XYZ file of C-alpha atoms in Angstrom:
784
model
C -48.111 109.162 -146.707
C -48.069 106.861 -149.659
C -48.902 103.829 -147.341
C -51.837 105.992 -145.899
C -53.033 106.654 -149.835
C -52.456 103.142 -150.266
C -54.078 101.669 -147.600
C -57.447 104.416 -148.297
C -57.434 103.528 -151.468
C -57.985 99.333 -150.906
C -60.677 100.339 -148.089
C -62.730 102.526 -150.702
C -62.107 99.321 -152.973
C -62.963 96.387 -150.600
C -65.764 98.139 -149.288
C -67.582 99.344 -152.459
C -70.271 96.560 -152.262
C -71.192 97.958 -148.759
C -71.871 101.316 -150.346
C -73.869 99.984 -153.028
C -76.020 97.917 -150.287
C -76.314 101.068 -148.123
C -77.900 104.103 -151.151
C -80.325 100.565 -152.012
C -81.444 100.522 -147.940
C -82.274 104.226 -148.047
C -85.148 103.366 -150.487
C -86.773 101.760 -147.560
C -85.802 103.676 -144.871
C -84.841 107.335 -144.200
C -81.578 106.469 -142.366
C -78.220 106.722 -144.319
C -75.242 104.107 -143.402
C -71.853 106.498 -143.042
C -68.837 104.250 -144.124
C -65.046 106.032 -142.355
C -62.280 104.680 -143.776
C -58.820 105.844 -141.791
C -54.871 105.065 -142.920
C -52.160 105.433 -140.638
C -48.706 106.064 -141.374
C -46.133 104.578 -141.007
C -43.759 106.000 -138.754
C -40.827 103.745 -138.216
C -37.129 104.142 -139.433
C -36.355 101.141 -138.950
C -33.692 102.466 -136.328
C -35.123 101.043 -132.542
C -34.405 97.611 -132.133
C -38.186 96.902 -131.149
C -38.885 95.182 -134.450
C -35.638 93.179 -134.883
C -35.715 89.545 -134.806
C -32.376 87.363 -133.016
C -32.015 83.660 -135.136
C -29.167 82.147 -133.379
C -28.740 82.048 -130.085
C -32.012 80.793 -128.846
C -34.026 79.601 -131.586
C -34.891 81.505 -134.339
C -37.148 84.272 -135.430
C -37.473 85.793 -132.023
C -39.070 89.057 -131.109
C -36.302 90.830 -128.433
C -39.087 91.379 -125.600
C -39.239 87.207 -125.809
C -35.705 86.533 -124.928
C -34.746 85.770 -121.374
C -31.421 87.874 -122.023
C -29.815 91.663 -122.051
C -30.056 92.172 -125.475
C -29.319 94.843 -128.493
C -30.163 94.371 -132.266
C -28.395 96.682 -134.372
C -29.859 96.374 -137.731
C -28.139 97.804 -140.530
C -29.897 101.039 -140.503
C -28.491 101.581 -137.442
C -24.824 100.196 -138.497
C -25.143 103.143 -140.783
C -26.917 106.207 -138.527
C -24.579 105.286 -135.571
C -21.601 105.127 -138.110
C -20.300 101.971 -136.544
C -16.696 100.645 -138.648
C -15.251 98.834 -135.428
C -16.404 96.239 -132.157
C -15.747 99.807 -129.814
C -19.070 101.302 -131.860
C -20.871 99.657 -130.229
C -21.108 100.785 -127.251
C -22.892 103.465 -128.931
C -26.106 101.760 -128.666
C -24.979 99.008 -126.756
C -24.643 99.246 -122.566
C -22.121 98.139 -121.006
C -20.015 97.328 -123.340
C -16.757 99.405 -122.922
C -13.694 98.152 -124.334
C -9.781 98.988 -124.259
C -8.289 99.596 -127.339
C -6.988 95.944 -128.275
C -4.022 97.782 -129.500
C -5.378 100.184 -131.840
C -6.829 96.921 -133.970
C -9.957 94.767 -131.779
C -11.027 91.822 -132.591
C -12.895 90.832 -129.785
C -15.760 92.285 -127.998
C -16.049 93.677 -124.320
C -18.862 93.067 -122.719
C -19.250 93.457 -119.025
C -15.967 94.213 -118.206
C -14.991 91.314 -120.192
C -13.523 89.616 -123.687
C -16.864 88.265 -125.366
C -17.783 86.042 -128.570
C -17.744 86.945 -131.474
C -20.157 84.830 -133.718
C -21.331 84.541 -137.023
C -24.120 83.202 -138.082
C -24.218 80.927 -134.829
C -20.660 79.884 -135.063
C -17.343 80.982 -133.270
C -14.839 82.890 -135.751
C -11.682 82.850 -134.797
C -10.269 85.931 -133.595
C -7.746 87.615 -131.672
C -5.294 86.469 -128.570
C -6.739 87.977 -125.703
C -7.783 90.686 -128.186
C -5.456 91.384 -130.460
C -5.650 90.218 -133.487
C -7.226 90.830 -137.142
C -9.997 94.000 -137.030
C -12.921 92.937 -137.999
C -14.568 94.017 -141.475
C -17.923 94.403 -141.515
C -18.366 94.528 -145.660
C -20.525 90.443 -144.811
C -22.888 91.561 -141.922
C -26.758 92.667 -141.804
C -27.033 92.744 -138.381
C -24.951 92.463 -135.189
C -26.733 91.211 -132.230
C -24.790 92.435 -129.110
C -25.970 89.355 -126.050
C -25.003 89.731 -122.507
C -23.521 87.368 -120.490
C -22.005 84.084 -121.648
C -23.211 81.866 -124.819
C -26.004 79.764 -124.432
C -26.493 76.183 -125.295
C -26.906 76.134 -128.283
C -23.946 77.844 -128.860
C -21.683 75.579 -127.062
C -18.753 76.030 -124.530
C -16.093 78.439 -125.840
C -13.940 80.423 -124.257
C -14.726 84.000 -123.724
C -17.850 84.705 -121.521
C -18.837 88.336 -120.905
C -20.734 88.261 -123.404
C -20.667 87.881 -127.111
C -21.899 89.420 -130.611
C -23.505 87.186 -133.296
C -22.770 88.923 -136.777
C -25.792 88.433 -139.026
C -24.615 87.854 -142.546
C -25.752 89.766 -145.592
C -28.229 87.300 -147.779
C -29.253 87.209 -151.558
C -32.391 88.206 -153.561
C -34.395 85.800 -154.855
C -37.028 88.388 -156.160
C -35.217 92.046 -156.978
C -32.509 93.370 -158.173
C -31.187 96.271 -156.370
C -27.650 97.319 -155.550
C -25.650 100.435 -153.243
C -21.911 102.132 -153.823
C -20.826 103.877 -151.171
C -17.257 106.234 -151.468
C -16.181 108.471 -148.418
C -13.004 110.587 -147.163
C -11.471 111.778 -143.931
C -9.060 113.114 -142.334
C -5.932 111.510 -142.416
C -6.167 110.462 -146.012
C -8.622 107.623 -144.977
C -10.469 106.480 -148.136
C -12.894 103.842 -148.482
C -15.233 102.503 -151.233
C -18.059 99.600 -151.421
C -20.077 98.172 -153.751
C -22.743 95.724 -152.835
C -25.577 94.465 -154.917
C -27.666 91.433 -155.447
C -29.760 89.908 -157.964
C -32.420 86.897 -158.340
C -30.734 84.204 -161.012
C -33.997 82.545 -161.421
C -36.600 84.693 -160.185
C -38.214 83.182 -156.414
C -35.268 80.475 -156.732
C -32.039 81.790 -156.843
C -30.426 84.723 -156.070
C -26.630 85.825 -155.298
C -25.178 88.720 -153.616
C -22.136 90.693 -154.279
C -20.415 93.230 -151.953
C -16.759 94.224 -152.328
C -15.121 96.938 -149.707
C -11.580 98.607 -149.709
C -9.894 100.944 -147.331
C -7.325 103.298 -147.770
C -6.625 104.905 -144.409
C -3.872 106.519 -143.032
C -3.649 107.490 -139.819
C -3.383 110.082 -136.847
C -0.745 108.315 -135.036
C 2.882 108.123 -136.254
C 3.769 105.038 -138.689
C 0.256 103.906 -138.474
C -1.958 102.803 -140.858
C -4.750 99.811 -142.834
C -5.040 98.786 -145.691
C -7.608 96.025 -146.090
C -9.935 94.574 -148.813
C -12.957 92.492 -148.147
C -14.709 90.175 -150.870
C -17.834 88.696 -149.760
C -20.397 86.859 -152.113
C -23.867 84.771 -151.119
C -25.882 82.831 -152.664
C -29.320 81.990 -151.709
C -31.289 78.818 -152.977
C -34.911 78.496 -152.632
C -35.027 74.419 -153.152
C -38.903 74.264 -152.925
C -41.711 76.205 -150.507
C -40.015 74.525 -147.180
C -36.678 74.976 -147.278
C -33.844 77.553 -147.421
C -30.036 77.050 -148.192
C -27.374 79.956 -147.987
C -24.461 80.024 -148.719
C -21.509 82.752 -148.126
C -17.965 83.186 -148.452
C -15.402 86.017 -148.101
C -12.047 86.851 -148.250
C -10.681 89.258 -146.247
C -6.689 90.518 -146.556
C -5.456 93.294 -144.544
C -1.765 95.179 -143.648
C -2.434 97.254 -140.084
C -0.482 98.275 -137.541
C -0.293 97.197 -133.835
C -0.475 100.516 -131.764
C 0.792 100.274 -128.032
C -0.690 103.804 -127.723
C 1.711 105.963 -125.313
C 4.157 104.318 -122.439
C 4.521 105.847 -118.722
C 1.047 106.557 -118.437
C 1.711 108.885 -115.297
C -1.263 111.153 -113.793
C 0.370 113.934 -115.771
C 0.371 112.273 -118.707
C -3.638 111.568 -118.572
C -4.647 115.069 -117.343
C -2.112 117.714 -118.732
C -0.341 115.649 -121.186
C 3.008 116.057 -119.736
C 5.480 113.159 -120.605
C 8.962 112.037 -118.428
C 11.752 112.126 -120.765
C 14.523 110.018 -120.380
C 15.695 106.574 -121.900
C 15.984 103.568 -119.479
C 19.552 101.649 -118.881
C 20.313 98.213 -117.977
C 22.519 97.314 -115.540
C 25.401 96.502 -117.270
C 24.947 100.145 -119.419
C 23.488 99.433 -122.460
C 20.292 101.495 -123.189
C 18.806 98.997 -124.642
C 15.227 98.925 -123.814
C 15.254 95.422 -121.514
C 13.139 93.839 -117.854
C 14.953 96.022 -114.867
C 15.761 99.325 -116.955
C 15.851 102.454 -115.167
C 14.804 105.602 -116.097
C 16.546 108.921 -114.323
C 14.131 111.762 -115.646
C 15.752 113.925 -118.072
C 12.713 116.657 -117.805
C 9.193 116.300 -118.739
C 8.041 118.090 -122.040
C 4.033 117.973 -123.116
C 3.775 115.193 -126.351
C 2.108 115.239 -128.915
C -0.731 112.696 -128.747
C 0.086 111.082 -132.580
C 3.718 109.999 -131.131
C 2.999 106.280 -129.878
C 4.595 102.934 -129.598
C 4.863 102.335 -133.349
C 7.826 101.798 -135.798
C 7.715 102.235 -139.800
C 9.686 98.791 -140.435
C 6.931 96.331 -138.896
C 5.462 93.942 -140.804
C 1.340 93.325 -139.468
C -0.431 91.763 -141.876
C -3.682 88.986 -142.406
C -5.424 86.752 -144.891
C -8.332 84.932 -143.735
C -10.809 82.747 -145.654
C -14.466 82.129 -144.532
C -17.512 80.012 -145.552
C -20.874 79.470 -144.383
C -23.725 77.316 -145.080
C -27.105 77.661 -143.617
C -29.820 75.266 -144.805
C -33.366 75.570 -142.955
C -35.768 72.531 -143.730
C -39.623 72.237 -142.338
C -39.683 68.301 -142.285
C -43.475 68.402 -141.224
C -46.121 70.459 -139.203
C -44.289 70.084 -136.589
C -40.761 69.353 -137.260
C -37.772 71.879 -138.575
C -34.130 71.381 -139.195
C -31.144 73.822 -139.544
C -27.702 72.586 -140.179
C -24.729 75.039 -139.940
C -21.515 74.529 -141.725
C -18.517 76.839 -141.181
C -14.613 76.720 -142.188
C -12.083 79.311 -141.738
C -8.467 79.803 -142.836
C -6.102 82.032 -141.480
C -2.682 83.273 -141.734
C -1.136 86.579 -139.849
C 2.353 87.471 -139.432
C 3.648 89.933 -137.339
C 7.120 90.746 -136.992
C 8.264 94.196 -134.801
C 11.572 95.954 -133.916
C 10.831 95.614 -130.371
C 11.169 91.911 -130.778
C 7.831 91.100 -130.527
C 6.810 88.462 -133.159
C 3.538 86.016 -134.158
C 3.230 84.354 -136.816
C 0.079 81.792 -137.403
C 1.269 79.681 -140.580
C -2.303 78.130 -140.691
C -5.593 77.707 -138.587
C -8.251 75.776 -139.656
C -11.179 76.450 -137.803
C -14.148 73.462 -139.029
C -17.784 73.047 -137.156
C -21.161 71.817 -138.355
C -24.224 71.818 -135.951
C -27.233 70.640 -137.064
C -30.360 71.749 -134.801
C -33.494 69.963 -135.103
C -36.521 71.854 -133.790
C -39.854 69.801 -132.632
C -43.362 71.067 -131.447
C -45.194 68.415 -129.565
C -47.978 70.745 -129.462
C -48.771 75.175 -129.331
C -47.277 75.132 -125.779
C -43.994 72.828 -125.891
C -41.380 72.787 -128.465
C -37.589 70.443 -128.252
C -34.757 71.556 -129.604
C -32.077 68.719 -130.499
C -28.590 69.888 -130.963
C -25.464 68.267 -132.208
C -22.403 69.765 -132.176
C -18.701 68.921 -133.914
C -15.935 71.521 -133.751
C -12.273 71.089 -135.471
C -9.798 73.761 -134.840
C -5.988 73.042 -136.255
C -3.719 75.711 -135.547
C 0.260 75.738 -135.940
C 1.745 79.223 -135.078
C 4.950 80.877 -133.231
C 5.097 83.365 -130.594
C 7.622 85.436 -129.090
C 6.846 88.128 -126.518
C 9.110 87.479 -123.373
C 11.635 90.544 -124.431
C 9.282 93.232 -125.141
C 10.095 96.015 -123.039
C 8.188 99.918 -122.581
C 8.207 101.414 -119.498
C 12.104 102.046 -120.609
C 11.432 103.166 -123.982
C 11.460 107.388 -124.155
C 9.537 108.056 -126.907
C 10.335 111.579 -127.734
C 14.266 110.378 -128.555
C 14.731 108.505 -132.254
C 13.441 105.519 -133.452
C 16.170 102.821 -132.500
C 15.365 103.908 -128.478
C 12.060 101.695 -129.446
C 13.975 98.840 -130.949
C 15.061 95.391 -128.973
C 17.819 93.916 -130.868
C 18.404 90.586 -129.116
C 21.376 89.522 -127.434
C 23.525 86.178 -128.019
C 22.225 85.488 -124.827
C 18.570 85.980 -125.821
C 18.674 84.149 -129.077
C 20.503 81.138 -126.745
C 16.848 81.460 -125.016
C 14.672 81.176 -128.195
C 14.921 79.525 -131.243
C 15.446 80.722 -135.089
C 12.206 79.902 -137.024
C 13.848 81.459 -140.099
C 17.151 84.293 -140.875
C 16.941 86.971 -138.397
C 13.255 85.770 -136.773
C 13.477 84.165 -133.053
C 10.476 82.881 -131.639
C 9.843 80.682 -128.521
C 9.631 77.065 -128.627
C 6.859 75.605 -127.739
C 7.951 73.622 -124.754
C 10.512 73.839 -122.054
C 14.078 72.067 -122.092
C 16.548 71.453 -119.292
C 19.957 71.088 -122.062
C 22.512 71.770 -119.359
C 20.751 69.522 -116.803
C 20.454 71.811 -114.164
C 17.310 71.223 -112.985
C 15.682 74.806 -114.956
C 14.421 74.754 -118.529
C 16.875 77.460 -120.242
C 13.568 78.820 -123.253
C 11.437 81.560 -123.087
C 8.068 80.077 -123.403
C 5.093 81.817 -124.880
C 2.468 80.515 -127.292
C 4.298 78.759 -129.708
C 2.447 75.913 -130.475
C 0.620 73.199 -132.992
C -2.249 72.217 -131.790
C -5.547 70.422 -132.855
C -8.498 69.857 -130.783
C -12.169 68.210 -131.218
C -14.917 69.335 -129.860
C -18.296 67.319 -129.823
C -20.898 68.920 -128.034
C -24.417 67.998 -127.745
C -27.510 70.001 -126.625
C -31.389 69.763 -125.575
C -33.436 72.949 -124.814
C -36.716 72.554 -123.858
C -39.000 75.776 -124.638
C -42.584 75.821 -123.226
C -45.943 77.640 -122.768
C -47.273 77.605 -119.397
C -50.059 80.162 -120.004
C -50.623 82.827 -121.885
C -48.233 85.264 -119.753
C -45.718 82.309 -118.325
C -42.867 81.173 -121.071
C -39.677 78.696 -119.432
C -36.774 77.553 -121.344
C -34.488 75.300 -119.670
C -31.316 73.885 -121.658
C -28.317 72.165 -121.063
C -25.621 70.667 -123.193
C -22.386 68.820 -122.593
C -19.109 68.833 -124.681
C -15.936 66.338 -124.814
C -12.903 68.123 -125.671
C -9.731 65.583 -127.418
C -6.698 68.124 -127.698
C -3.184 67.106 -128.524
C -0.082 70.235 -129.120
C 3.369 69.588 -130.279
C 6.311 71.915 -130.091
C 6.689 72.870 -133.693
C 10.425 73.547 -133.281
C 11.979 72.392 -131.055
C 15.691 73.427 -130.326
C 18.383 71.621 -132.177
C 19.304 67.853 -130.919
C 15.989 67.466 -128.458
C 12.992 65.906 -129.057
C 9.620 67.377 -129.222
C 7.296 67.647 -126.417
C 3.766 67.084 -127.185
C 1.068 65.978 -124.757
C -2.856 65.472 -125.185
C -5.968 66.016 -123.084
C -9.215 64.355 -123.293
C -11.951 66.753 -120.798
C -15.573 66.687 -120.691
C -17.327 70.513 -120.485
C -21.311 70.917 -119.016
C -23.746 73.844 -119.206
C -26.434 74.772 -118.494
C -29.707 77.469 -118.343
C -32.720 78.254 -117.036
C -34.676 81.137 -117.777
C -38.394 82.719 -117.583
C -40.458 85.314 -119.069
C -44.177 86.715 -117.531
C -45.990 88.632 -119.427
C -46.925 91.501 -116.849
C -49.180 92.550 -119.376
C -49.449 93.850 -123.308
C -46.592 96.259 -122.778
C -44.636 94.680 -120.657
C -42.476 91.283 -120.250
C -40.064 90.661 -116.971
C -37.931 87.972 -117.293
C -35.245 85.797 -115.141
C -32.357 83.561 -116.667
C -29.968 81.780 -115.034
C -26.554 79.972 -116.342
C -23.636 77.463 -116.042
C -20.822 77.607 -118.339
C -17.564 75.214 -118.204
C -15.221 76.461 -120.899
C -12.008 76.733 -122.074
C -8.539 78.725 -122.267
C -6.832 79.331 -124.881
C -3.909 80.917 -126.806
C -3.758 82.556 -130.806
C -6.719 81.528 -133.015
C -7.894 79.389 -130.362
C -5.112 77.246 -130.461
C -3.976 75.190 -126.943
C -0.542 75.356 -125.531
C 2.051 73.036 -123.730
C 2.408 74.436 -119.996
C 4.707 73.237 -117.206
C 6.199 70.180 -117.614
C 5.919 70.216 -120.852
C 2.029 69.499 -120.576
C -1.037 70.402 -121.346
C -2.402 72.270 -118.342
C -5.767 70.842 -117.366
C -6.889 74.295 -115.980
C -7.820 75.291 -119.474
C -10.435 73.639 -119.116
C -11.766 74.540 -115.419
C -13.264 78.150 -116.301
C -16.472 78.147 -114.532
C -18.861 80.980 -115.186
C -21.836 81.644 -113.868
C -25.114 84.162 -114.576
C -27.638 85.506 -112.454
C -29.865 88.099 -114.227
C -33.419 89.709 -113.871
C -34.820 92.272 -116.200
C -37.882 94.702 -117.761
C -38.630 94.903 -121.012
C -41.025 97.602 -122.234
C -42.621 96.845 -125.889
C -45.809 98.585 -126.197
C -47.532 97.489 -129.788
C -49.025 101.145 -130.300
C -45.948 103.174 -129.010
C -42.932 103.861 -130.941
C -40.828 103.964 -127.564
C -38.701 100.370 -126.275
C -36.742 100.433 -123.271
C -35.152 97.268 -120.851
C -33.612 97.472 -117.683
C -31.899 94.146 -116.350
C -29.918 93.779 -113.073
C -26.681 91.130 -113.483
C -24.023 89.164 -111.443
C -21.349 86.985 -113.113
C -18.957 85.192 -112.067
C -16.062 84.326 -114.805
C -12.503 83.648 -115.529
C -10.398 86.205 -117.833
C -7.054 84.132 -119.034
C -3.951 86.043 -117.776
C -0.975 86.676 -120.965
C 1.069 83.928 -119.266
C -2.214 81.588 -120.055
C -2.794 81.364 -116.328
C -6.733 82.237 -115.356
C -8.268 85.015 -112.936
C -11.855 84.760 -111.353
C -13.850 87.920 -111.627
C -16.929 88.777 -109.899
C -19.251 91.517 -111.532
C -22.531 92.570 -110.528
C -24.463 95.541 -112.408
C -27.136 97.376 -113.624
C -27.373 98.336 -117.603
C -30.673 100.012 -119.241
C -31.551 101.409 -122.737
C -34.258 103.220 -124.392
C -35.115 103.674 -127.623
C -37.815 106.198 -129.916
C -38.292 106.023 -133.640
C -40.679 108.105 -135.145
C -40.644 110.486 -138.227
C -39.268 112.978 -138.007
C -37.288 111.391 -134.862
C -35.157 109.085 -133.545
C -33.599 108.907 -130.006
C -31.824 106.543 -128.190
C -29.946 106.289 -124.734
C -27.836 103.727 -122.904
C -26.989 103.941 -119.173
C -24.701 101.095 -117.518
C -23.498 100.140 -114.088
C -21.195 97.573 -113.212
C -18.915 96.811 -110.019
C -16.085 94.237 -111.088
C -13.928 92.776 -108.708
C -11.089 90.069 -107.924
C -13.456 87.284 -106.727
C -10.549 86.435 -104.052
C -8.162 86.120 -106.779
C -4.633 86.711 -108.268
C -3.811 88.920 -110.863
C -0.822 90.103 -112.369
C 0.741 93.588 -114.138
C 3.526 94.467 -116.316
C 5.096 96.445 -113.852
C 3.844 97.071 -110.311
C 3.469 101.118 -110.773
C 4.585 103.376 -113.317
C 7.313 104.212 -110.928
C 8.439 101.414 -110.500
C 10.080 102.422 -113.972
C 12.321 105.718 -112.588
C 14.988 106.478 -109.616
C 14.459 109.351 -107.411
C 16.769 111.787 -109.033
C 14.179 113.983 -109.651
C 11.768 114.173 -107.505
C 9.968 117.295 -108.698
C 9.070 115.219 -111.684
C 8.120 112.068 -109.775
C 8.775 110.104 -106.751
C 10.386 106.771 -108.693
C 10.872 103.543 -106.994
C 14.205 102.365 -108.579
C 12.709 99.036 -108.931
C 13.099 99.041 -112.313
C 10.311 98.157 -115.466
C 9.019 96.043 -116.434
C 9.035 94.085 -113.705
C 6.250 91.393 -113.680
C 4.389 92.152 -110.564
C 1.913 89.048 -109.162
C -0.811 90.345 -106.853
C -2.257 88.363 -103.827
C -5.765 87.370 -103.896
C -7.775 89.847 -103.500
C -11.215 91.558 -103.907
C -10.134 94.516 -105.378
C -11.958 96.382 -107.971
C -10.861 95.727 -111.781
C -8.630 98.084 -113.318
C -9.424 99.479 -116.655
C -13.309 98.934 -116.459
C -15.506 102.502 -116.077
C -18.380 101.596 -113.299
C -20.856 103.941 -114.854
C -21.280 105.055 -118.448
C -23.963 106.684 -120.608
C -24.449 106.994 -123.912
C -26.808 109.074 -126.223
C -28.105 109.274 -130.151
C -30.672 110.946 -131.814
C -31.170 112.465 -135.235
C -34.120 114.043 -136.872
C -35.422 114.727 -140.422
C -34.825 118.954 -141.000
C -37.235 117.892 -144.573
C -37.678 114.827 -146.122
C -34.269 114.917 -147.987
C -32.074 116.631 -145.478
C -31.628 115.080 -141.746
C -29.209 115.896 -138.880
C -27.966 113.584 -135.562
C -25.720 113.429 -132.682
C -23.902 111.079 -130.242
C -22.562 111.281 -127.320
C -20.570 108.742 -124.787
C -20.196 109.854 -120.959
C -17.506 107.623 -118.644
C -16.930 107.891 -115.436
C -13.781 108.133 -113.861
C -11.206 104.538 -113.787
C -8.509 103.163 -112.068
C -6.191 102.406 -114.919
C -3.556 100.279 -112.788
C -4.382 97.194 -110.203
C -2.878 99.777 -107.374
C -5.213 102.757 -108.745
C -1.983 105.207 -108.750
C -3.343 106.590 -112.255
C -6.614 107.390 -113.571
C -8.764 108.134 -115.949
C -10.899 110.941 -115.224
C -14.319 111.309 -116.300
C -14.079 112.463 -119.632
C -17.237 112.482 -122.751
C -16.953 112.655 -126.612
C -19.557 114.026 -128.586
C -20.209 113.548 -132.446
C -22.498 115.074 -135.224
C -23.147 114.473 -138.394
C -25.495 115.712 -141.075
C -26.705 114.140 -144.510
C -28.425 115.407 -147.669
C -30.563 113.223 -150.211
C -29.993 114.526 -153.074
C -32.287 112.793 -154.817
C -34.252 109.000 -153.729
C -31.336 107.222 -154.406
C -28.313 109.480 -153.809
C -26.897 111.212 -150.615
C -24.325 112.859 -148.951
C -23.172 112.334 -145.247
C -21.283 114.463 -143.474
C -19.736 113.298 -140.005
C -17.224 115.214 -137.371
C -16.334 113.215 -134.463
C -15.162 114.635 -130.827
C -16.272 117.514 -132.073
C -15.458 119.030 -128.858
C -11.831 117.906 -129.120
C -11.476 116.483 -125.796
C -7.709 114.905 -125.517
C -9.410 111.291 -124.082
C -7.907 107.894 -122.916
C -8.533 104.345 -122.774
C -6.500 101.526 -121.481
C -4.201 99.477 -124.238
C -5.234 95.602 -123.136
C -7.940 94.041 -121.651
C -7.095 92.246 -118.138
C -5.338 95.912 -117.202
C -1.881 93.912 -117.327
C -0.237 96.717 -119.208
C -2.453 99.370 -116.971
C 0.440 100.728 -115.128
C 2.759 100.440 -118.725
C 0.455 102.060 -121.485
C -2.294 103.871 -122.172
C -4.497 104.720 -125.644
C -4.850 108.194 -126.970
C -8.197 108.582 -128.316
C -8.429 110.323 -131.712
C -8.822 114.317 -131.819
C -11.688 116.231 -133.551
C -12.431 114.597 -137.240
C -14.258 114.142 -140.025
C -15.685 111.577 -142.614
C -17.538 112.450 -146.060
C -19.964 109.604 -147.522
C -21.726 109.669 -150.849
C -24.164 106.630 -151.067
C -26.046 105.727 -154.162
C -28.272 102.869 -154.290
C -29.404 100.925 -157.745
């Protein structure tokens, strides 16, 4: 109401001369002029996407209804309201973003059935290898923009094209001092603390911001946990009234768990929690898990869902730091300049007892993009962009001797451990005492015509990407707007083996290639409330390994296939954004063809068609949102593969009352012939809903829910994850305008839900991830 009173007071003051003039006229006329002043209460709570602006992908300061793509901007208020702490949580508000667990630590978004890219302030961040990588902290984040479809020409050629998330960093204030501190405690000894403070250094000229977050999370899952520290610092400089310069830095250190979930995902496990016992046996009688092992079932038991493929002796940690610089200047009435500079350094080390090794001994990425925007007149605008990106990765990998299906999780820890035999060690290289990795190339030491080593992702690679883009935005009428863009990227790539076997000359190779992308779109305002749009894009992308590096493939050369990933998008949509209403809604139909990088480095074509829609209502004391998605994801007459063809391959048929085993043995890498089969691990339909009600000005209560339709877990569709749902509730109470206590209760109905472990379905017949049971978190927030 204070806004109404303020408006009323201002209007009264401004109209005082009119009142006096009216009084004078009464001496001449009998009639009296009546003046009515009305104030309107501002009802928005900042929880709708309607009024958010989007910076970066298609230009700056664009309203949601003016972007010819399906987009969901998630503000800081909405991040807090929805309790978003990982990239998986964006599904609560953005349709078609269902994801696998990412081995318990998702580092990339999943959008429209495929891994997407992760950007921050318009530059692509280093992220995981096929989604498995370093967890993401939101300590530096002010807004999350979820965009469907391949990155636009301004962002350039990348690797993943289902869609992308652009994180907008926090910025410093130059006009006021303010801060926020929060403490939270949750089930399983999950504690976190954050403090965020900003203040001017020189009023209206220079400001700083510091945000620090500490997480110490225990876990529901055995031998699991996360400990992390994130320090974010930002500086905003306003040299004059025509320019801004934002500089920020983040240092992030984390220790976390590689959580592969539960193996042997039979339908009985998914439906009833029944696990088949019995350790796999190799042909030589060894019970150490290995390829081709066969399990003779010894029984079937109810397994505790916290019993997962982890090990207390595993090591897994990472350290990364990032620097962003964003400089904007108005050159003239018609021209403006934006320069973005980004640098990231990453180190990571995982040494697991099941013989998996991934060590990034140093990954450095630097990028600089300059954008020049020129307004020829009020109707025509051109954006020119010049982009240079450098990526250098030194990393060591070994995943060729992993074997999950032979392991009996109900037995001792020794069941899970894979000590390498002398024969296996001979096919690897010792990086340091007791740590064996694949070499970065193949060598035929005994001259028998075949390679003598196991290969994974080991590499010492360097790449330069130089791109030029142009985008033309045109307003042809008051209703019709079009945008056309084109980009060309030149790649110069080198890769060498950093750890060649003794006596061998390290192999190396280089490759040059040119990749192109283009886009065209239109917006048409049907009336003041509705805007229709259409978009089409073509994108040539790369296929990379860990940290965006490049590996040597067959023949010890960089495969040209790594630069032949073609992606297309056609999308039509309608957006409803009335000025005088509290509602926002949009819907889109789409068809995308894109490639998915397989675990062995090859590419698989996937075509998806579907529909998605989102609705928001934000007017105190209510807030509501809902999202629906339908997706038909199929292999595009393309080959695929799995760790094993089906879970039954791990078992013999000695206990047909438990399972009709095939006796093939597992793991047994299985390629599938080109087909148009449904892509496993993706629900065809999902529905999300959220709400909040302010009982009083101090007390609020809210809820959220997610429903997913049944979908196959494996390629052959022998096991399905049934229809499932999750319901969460929350309530908060503000003791003062500055201090608030919030309680979140997640999965309040204690559903025993599942999701895939790995993107692309490679482990669909091997692993399934049990989602968390009912859990609660209490958060105290104080603003100062």
